[in-house]
Amino acid sequence: MAAKVDRRGANGAGAIEAKVQEKEIRIREAIILEVLKFRDQPHFPTSFEQSRVLPALQRMIYEGGYPTCIAENKGGFDQLNKTQACALVALVNSWDYNFSAFIFDNIKKMLENPKKKVFMLYPRFIQMILDAKYPELVNSTNHVI
């Protein structure tokens, strides 16, 4: 059974649901925050104004434009989209940023776009979540089957 997004919940954030080894799995943004320990907060932003991001990108000698594209990575894998640019400058400049929401939203986008269901995003993070929240799952060669 493939993973799917359940949009019910606060502000439509919902959860990612899947069945692993006959066990129902639900991953929410709060679980990502708890397990991965990013030290972010739900009220931290995931986006900044262009007037704040562009100078930070220029200081890093980023040569692409901003925003580089309207949709996700249509300009190529060597360019940042707006969300990635905001995450990068927040990380480099130690700005408050909701990395948990960034990861959760990117996984949901991947699951909801049938054209992008080629690979799983953040497999190590997902494994860490499964290890922490579902210890009863049987591991085989360091990964859950």
Coordinates of C-alpha atoms in Angstrom, one line a residue, residues 18-142:
A18 CA 0.6 4.4 5.2
K19 CA 0.5 0.8 6.2
V20 CA 3.9 -0.8 7.1
Q21 CA 4.0 -4.5 8.1
E22 CA 0.3 -4.4 8.6
K23 CA 0.6 -1.5 11.0
E24 CA -1.2 1.8 10.4
I25 CA 1.4 4.7 10.3
R26 CA 0.5 8.4 10.7
I27 CA 3.1 11.1 10.4
R28 CA 2.3 14.7 11.3
E29 CA 4.3 17.8 11.4
A30 CA 4.4 17.6 15.2
I31 CA 6.0 14.2 15.0
I32 CA 8.7 15.5 12.6
L33 CA 9.4 18.3 15.1
E34 CA 9.6 15.9 18.1
V35 CA 11.7 13.2 16.5
L36 CA 14.1 15.3 14.4
K37 CA 14.6 17.9 17.1
F38 CA 15.0 20.9 14.7
R39 CA 14.3 23.3 17.6
D40 CA 11.8 25.1 15.4
Q41 CA 8.3 26.2 16.4
P42 CA 5.0 25.8 14.6
H43 CA 4.6 29.6 14.5
F44 CA 8.0 30.1 12.7
P45 CA 7.7 31.1 9.1
T46 CA 8.5 29.0 6.0
S47 CA 8.6 31.9 3.7
F48 CA 10.2 35.4 3.7
E49 CA 9.8 38.5 1.6
Q50 CA 11.9 38.8 -1.5
S51 CA 13.5 42.0 -0.1
R52 CA 14.9 39.9 2.8
V53 CA 16.0 36.8 0.8
L54 CA 17.6 38.3 -2.3
P55 CA 20.3 40.2 -0.4
A56 CA 21.1 37.1 1.6
L57 CA 21.4 35.1 -1.6
Q58 CA 23.6 37.7 -3.1
R59 CA 25.9 37.7 -0.1
M60 CA 26.3 33.9 -0.6
I61 CA 27.2 34.7 -4.3
Y62 CA 24.2 32.7 -5.6
E63 CA 24.1 33.4 -9.3
G64 CA 20.5 32.4 -10.0
G65 CA 17.5 34.7 -10.0
Y66 CA 14.9 34.9 -7.2
P67 CA 12.4 33.5 -7.3
T68 CA 14.1 31.1 -9.7
C69 CA 10.8 29.6 -10.9
I70 CA 7.1 29.6 -10.2
A71 CA 6.8 25.8 -9.9
E72 CA 9.1 23.4 -8.2
N73 CA 12.5 23.2 -9.9
K74 CA 11.4 23.8 -13.5
G75 CA 14.6 25.7 -14.1
G76 CA 16.8 22.7 -13.3
F77 CA 18.2 20.9 -10.3
D78 CA 21.0 23.5 -10.0
Q79 CA 18.5 26.3 -9.2
L80 CA 16.6 27.0 -6.0
N81 CA 12.9 27.5 -5.9
K82 CA 11.4 30.1 -3.5
T83 CA 10.8 27.6 -0.7
Q84 CA 14.3 26.2 -0.9
A85 CA 15.9 29.6 -1.1
C86 CA 14.0 30.7 2.1
A87 CA 15.1 27.5 3.9
L88 CA 18.7 28.0 2.8
V89 CA 19.0 31.6 3.9
A90 CA 17.3 30.9 7.2
L91 CA 19.8 28.1 7.9
V92 CA 22.8 30.2 6.9
N93 CA 21.7 33.3 8.8
S94 CA 20.2 31.5 11.8
W95 CA 16.8 32.9 11.2
D96 CA 13.7 31.4 12.8
Y97 CA 12.3 28.9 10.3
N98 CA 9.9 26.0 10.5
F99 CA 12.0 23.2 9.0
S100 CA 9.5 20.6 10.3
A101 CA 6.8 22.2 8.1
F102 CA 9.2 22.5 5.2
I103 CA 9.9 18.7 5.3
F104 CA 6.3 17.7 6.0
D105 CA 5.0 19.9 3.1
N106 CA 7.6 18.6 0.7
I107 CA 6.7 15.0 1.4
K108 CA 3.0 15.8 1.0
K109 CA 3.6 17.5 -2.3
M110 CA 5.5 14.5 -3.6
L111 CA 2.7 12.1 -2.6
E112 CA 0.0 14.3 -4.1
N113 CA 1.7 14.7 -7.5
P114 CA 1.5 11.5 -9.5
K115 CA 4.2 12.7 -11.8
K116 CA 6.7 13.0 -9.0
K117 CA 6.1 9.6 -7.3
V118 CA 9.5 8.3 -8.6
F119 CA 11.3 8.3 -5.3
M120 CA 10.8 9.0 -1.6
L121 CA 11.9 12.3 -0.1
Y122 CA 13.9 12.3 3.1
P123 CA 14.2 8.5 3.6
R124 CA 16.6 8.8 6.5
F125 CA 14.2 11.2 8.4
I126 CA 11.3 8.8 7.7
Q127 CA 13.4 5.9 9.1
M128 CA 14.2 7.9 12.2
I129 CA 10.5 8.6 12.7
L130 CA 9.6 4.9 12.3
D131 CA 12.3 3.9 14.7
A132 CA 11.2 6.4 17.3
K133 CA 7.4 6.1 17.0
Y134 CA 7.0 2.5 15.8
P135 CA 9.7 0.4 17.5
E136 CA 7.6 -2.7 17.1
L137 CA 8.3 -2.7 13.3
V138 CA 10.9 -5.3 12.3
N139 CA 14.1 -3.9 10.8
S140 CA 16.0 -5.8 8.2
T141 CA 19.5 -4.7 7.2
N142 CA 19.0 -1.3 8.9

